[in-house]
Amino acid sequence: MAIIRLGERFRVDGKLGRLRATLLIGTAHLGAPFLSKLERAGLLLSDNQPPKKFGRFLADIAVELDRSSTPEWSVLSHRIHTYMTYHRLAQLAVIEETKVVHLLSVQPRHIIKKALALTQLSFLRHYFKFTVSPDIEALLDELGPPEEIASIASALVAIANDLRPLDALDLGSPVMGDLASEQLVALMRCGVILVERRAIAKHISLFGYQLDERPGGKGSVFCVTPPYPEFERALRLGFVRGQSGSQNWLDTRNNEQVSQLSLHQAAEEFVTKFGDRLVELRDEGTESRRVRLTIPIIPTESRIIYRQSKQREDCFQKAVI
């Protein structure tokens, strides 16, 4: 959309007054669909913007919207407060980001190699019962599951490479050093904040989540709320599992009775009939046991899959017409 590209140009050039006009006029004339596209473009996020200037930009819009009775701006008025809260969160994260930049600027940057080694240890410990020292074990427990630690390490590698491309001096040293040193612990803890901040930015700009600041025992607590509970369930469990766990996932308008096909029942029927021919359990009774699929699927099973998929498609089309 041309008006979105125009807003992106105003943001890059720092012309926030024109960005404000684009936001207000576009929302008034085009409504919520325009606002969603503008949010997905990240135009209301304070990242990579002068903090004071962009904070004042958001505050001025909020005051104007609060005084206005224009119904077309009601959704924008609600959403702008989420971005003001994100701006305050970003300001608190600036201190940690400064620490990250400092630690990743020291040449050579062997601390990146340590972060990667710590990530590998987290996977070995979690999935293969690899034994580590108590201090490293405490750090891994604090950082979370291996997949989250991998996200932290990836973010740190990206930042280090942006500062200066990584080379053999950074990663080629045969000396590893202490994986529970104060510098590495500080870096990984800062990485947690960086990853969380980026995840929050993605949720509020792409998916319409709401961000609130609430008082806590040791300071402010930032709470992220989904647009509706079903979206959060589908996002966390996966689309298929979210659909199979919902009781009314079809839109049965006009009170039309539609026979629903349960994915859970279809899976149970398929496994009951063909499980012994399609699946083989290997290394049973051991920690490394795994399920092996015997492919290809024979024609009888193929017809079952096609029939179940066709029934689900017909059911869905009937419900939404």
XYZ file of C-alpha atoms in Angstrom:
321
model
C 0.000 0.000 0.000
C 1.399 3.363 -1.073
C 0.399 5.193 2.109
C 2.247 2.618 4.237
C 5.405 3.080 2.164
C 5.016 6.817 2.599
C 4.793 6.368 6.358
C 7.932 4.203 6.328
C 9.804 6.974 4.524
C 8.645 9.576 7.054
C 9.800 7.357 9.919
C 13.247 6.763 8.405
C 13.691 10.493 7.703
C 12.570 11.402 11.233
C 9.565 13.382 10.015
C 7.291 12.272 12.822
C 4.789 15.069 12.309
C 4.064 13.771 8.824
C 3.991 10.220 10.152
C 1.368 11.345 12.667
C -0.757 12.866 9.901
C -0.420 9.693 7.828
C -1.495 7.577 10.794
C -4.520 9.673 11.734
C -5.805 10.298 8.217
C -5.250 6.717 7.080
C -7.035 5.278 10.101
C -9.950 7.708 9.772
C -10.548 6.907 6.111
C -9.460 3.257 5.837
C -10.237 1.980 9.329
C -8.835 -0.985 11.254
C -7.392 -2.855 8.203
C -5.085 0.098 7.519
C -4.037 0.271 11.171
C -3.185 -3.448 11.163
C -0.966 -3.043 8.098
C 0.723 -0.015 9.627
C 1.433 -1.934 12.831
C 2.814 -4.915 10.920
C 5.207 -2.563 9.166
C 6.551 -1.652 12.629
C 5.880 2.072 12.244
C 4.731 2.518 15.852
C 7.637 0.665 17.457
C 10.230 2.911 19.080
C 13.147 0.710 17.962
C 15.935 2.582 16.174
C 14.317 5.940 16.925
C 15.473 8.876 19.096
C 13.963 7.930 22.497
C 12.775 11.351 23.682
C 11.484 12.466 20.298
C 9.584 9.258 19.580
C 8.234 9.091 23.125
C 6.850 12.613 22.768
C 5.382 11.627 19.380
C 3.429 8.757 20.949
C 2.355 10.824 23.963
C 1.037 13.664 21.784
C -1.025 11.254 19.677
C -2.426 9.613 22.831
C -3.520 12.980 24.255
C -5.150 13.975 20.979
C -7.014 10.673 20.676
C -8.192 10.789 24.302
C -9.766 14.189 23.672
C -11.376 13.122 20.398
C -14.810 11.568 20.039
C -14.218 10.363 16.479
C -15.387 6.717 16.394
C -12.933 5.796 13.631
C -10.053 6.512 16.029
C -11.290 4.364 18.927
C -9.175 1.330 17.956
C -6.100 3.511 17.402
C -6.627 5.147 20.802
C -6.578 1.718 22.421
C -3.527 0.500 20.503
C -1.407 3.613 21.004
C -1.209 2.964 24.752
C 0.332 -0.451 24.056
C 3.108 1.231 22.053
C 3.674 3.808 24.789
C 4.156 0.939 27.244
C 6.539 -0.771 24.823
C 8.502 2.477 24.590
C 8.964 2.475 28.377
C 10.056 -1.169 28.223
C 12.556 -0.358 25.480
C 13.997 2.442 27.599
C 14.587 0.040 30.467
C 16.265 -2.434 28.094
C 18.697 0.180 26.753
C 21.010 -0.283 29.746
C 21.267 -4.017 29.089
C 21.805 -3.453 25.372
C 24.689 -1.114 26.186
C 26.303 -3.869 28.258
C 25.930 -6.312 25.370
C 27.562 -3.945 22.900
C 30.457 -3.341 25.286
C 31.096 -7.051 25.906
C 30.875 -7.877 22.206
C 33.232 -5.063 21.217
C 36.269 -6.388 23.086
C 38.694 -7.921 20.551
C 39.081 -10.807 20.040
C 35.537 -11.782 20.973
C 36.118 -15.237 22.450
C 33.017 -14.705 24.581
C 30.902 -15.580 21.523
C 32.626 -18.946 21.318
C 31.842 -19.477 24.993
C 28.187 -18.624 24.412
C 28.005 -21.187 21.599
C 29.705 -23.808 23.759
C 27.266 -23.128 26.595
C 24.376 -23.610 24.163
C 25.768 -26.973 23.059
C 26.130 -28.049 26.679
C 22.499 -27.145 27.344
C 21.316 -29.539 24.607
C 23.663 -32.326 25.752
C 22.528 -31.923 29.348
C 18.818 -31.781 28.561
C 18.494 -34.511 25.946
C 21.454 -36.815 26.678
C 21.808 -36.439 30.466
C 25.285 -34.954 30.086
C 26.794 -34.044 33.458
C 28.046 -30.480 33.984
C 29.519 -28.643 36.944
C 27.091 -27.234 39.549
C 27.759 -23.580 38.646
C 27.082 -24.204 34.943
C 24.024 -26.280 35.817
C 22.626 -23.390 37.882
C 23.216 -20.979 34.987
C 21.500 -23.270 32.473
C 18.522 -23.699 34.797
C 18.252 -19.927 35.067
C 18.407 -19.352 31.305
C 15.710 -21.896 30.475
C 15.251 -24.732 27.934
C 17.971 -25.361 25.312
C 15.845 -23.892 22.537
C 15.578 -20.579 24.398
C 19.311 -20.557 25.102
C 19.914 -21.148 21.388
C 17.746 -18.105 20.602
C 19.817 -16.026 23.018
C 23.088 -17.178 21.442
C 21.731 -16.480 17.939
C 20.779 -12.931 18.917
C 24.235 -12.321 20.406
C 25.973 -13.674 17.297
C 23.839 -11.404 15.100
C 24.679 -8.324 17.203
C 28.387 -9.176 17.261
C 28.431 -9.676 13.513
C 26.672 -6.331 12.981
C 29.276 -4.566 15.107
C 32.100 -6.226 13.193
C 31.985 -9.440 11.126
C 33.114 -12.452 13.153
C 36.403 -14.003 12.010
C 38.892 -16.729 12.916
C 40.371 -14.663 15.742
C 36.980 -14.612 17.457
C 36.125 -18.293 17.052
C 39.423 -20.064 16.351
C 41.120 -19.976 19.738
C 41.678 -23.500 21.147
C 41.367 -22.152 24.699
C 37.765 -22.203 25.948
C 38.048 -20.761 29.445
C 35.468 -20.685 32.225
C 31.875 -21.116 31.004
C 30.522 -19.679 34.248
C 32.621 -16.495 34.266
C 31.039 -13.218 35.353
C 31.319 -11.765 31.844
C 29.581 -14.694 30.169
C 26.846 -14.825 32.804
C 26.219 -11.086 32.392
C 26.148 -11.422 28.610
C 23.678 -14.303 28.632
C 21.392 -12.510 31.097
C 21.411 -9.426 28.898
C 20.665 -11.696 25.945
C 17.530 -12.935 27.698
C 16.233 -9.369 27.888
C 17.065 -8.722 24.231
C 15.234 -11.838 23.046
C 12.205 -11.115 25.230
C 12.001 -7.537 24.000
C 12.098 -8.607 20.361
C 9.481 -11.273 20.987
C 7.183 -8.707 22.611
C 7.675 -6.323 19.687
C 6.719 -9.097 17.267
C 3.627 -10.066 19.249
C 2.213 -6.554 19.564
C 2.992 -5.408 16.008
C 2.207 -8.573 14.034
C -0.473 -10.247 16.132
C -2.208 -7.375 17.918
C -1.199 -8.288 21.475
C -1.716 -5.734 24.228
C 1.120 -4.662 26.534
C 0.398 -3.327 30.024
C 2.649 -2.139 32.835
C 1.611 -3.190 36.322
C 3.202 -2.643 39.735
C 5.177 -5.604 41.075
C 7.089 -6.511 44.191
C 10.472 -5.303 42.861
C 9.327 -2.798 40.257
C 7.129 -2.729 37.190
C 5.836 -5.904 35.578
C 5.088 -5.877 31.851
C 2.207 -8.150 30.877
C 1.474 -9.267 27.309
C -2.168 -10.161 26.592
C -3.371 -11.932 23.422
C -6.180 -10.459 21.294
C -8.296 -13.469 22.319
C -7.448 -16.693 24.252
C -7.890 -19.044 21.277
C -5.116 -17.251 19.392
C -2.670 -17.762 22.239
C -3.531 -21.457 22.441
C -3.066 -21.946 18.705
C 0.207 -20.002 18.762
C 1.677 -22.055 21.582
C 0.362 -25.496 20.683
C 0.366 -25.185 16.918
C -2.528 -24.566 14.544
C -3.649 -28.188 14.201
C -3.591 -28.878 17.925
C -5.367 -25.603 18.551
C -8.093 -26.571 16.114
C -8.486 -30.100 17.459
C -8.743 -28.761 21.019
C -11.485 -26.299 20.173
C -15.106 -27.355 20.554
C -16.529 -24.891 18.014
C -13.840 -24.235 15.459
C -16.286 -24.193 12.521
C -18.392 -21.120 11.792
C -21.904 -22.619 11.845
C -23.915 -19.596 10.843
C -27.688 -19.685 10.370
C -27.818 -22.482 12.995
C -26.951 -24.986 10.302
C -25.976 -28.369 11.702
C -22.667 -29.490 10.245
C -21.087 -32.831 11.014
C -17.628 -32.027 12.309
C -14.667 -34.260 11.649
C -12.499 -34.620 14.722
C -8.793 -34.682 13.896
C -8.238 -36.614 17.086
C -10.728 -39.305 16.094
C -9.318 -39.481 12.571
C -5.811 -40.007 13.949
C -7.001 -42.705 16.335
C -8.834 -44.529 13.534
C -5.809 -44.373 11.277
C -3.396 -45.640 13.943
C -5.789 -48.439 14.975
C -6.102 -49.755 11.434
C -2.585 -49.282 10.107
C -0.308 -48.522 13.042
C 1.385 -51.904 13.049
C 2.266 -51.544 9.360
C 3.340 -47.898 9.380
C 5.144 -47.508 12.688
C 7.991 -49.447 14.260
C 9.266 -48.769 17.782
C 13.056 -48.978 17.907
C 15.251 -49.434 20.994
C 12.251 -50.026 23.229
C 12.952 -49.721 26.946
C 15.878 -47.317 26.533
C 16.150 -43.538 26.876
C 16.979 -43.246 23.170
C 13.876 -45.117 21.983
C 12.331 -43.657 18.849
C 9.454 -44.163 16.476
C 10.356 -45.218 12.934
C 7.906 -44.658 10.077
C 7.836 -47.304 7.375
C 7.359 -45.475 4.077
C 5.866 -45.566 1.428
C 2.205 -45.715 2.418
C 0.345 -48.520 0.662
C -2.725 -47.668 -1.514
C -5.308 -48.669 1.123
C -3.908 -46.171 3.616
C -3.694 -43.524 0.894
C -7.407 -43.831 0.220
C -8.159 -43.444 3.935
C -6.078 -40.241 4.112
C -7.765 -38.830 1.020
C -11.260 -39.652 2.292
C -10.627 -38.064 5.708
C -9.091 -34.923 4.122
C -11.944 -34.615 1.604
C -14.568 -34.949 4.355
C -12.887 -32.224 6.397
C -12.657 -29.906 3.371
C -16.338 -30.390 2.447
C -17.354 -29.825 6.056
C -15.379 -26.600 6.275
C -16.689 -25.218 2.975
C -20.276 -25.962 3.991
C -19.804 -24.140 7.277
C -18.403 -20.906 5.877
C -20.711 -20.465 2.834
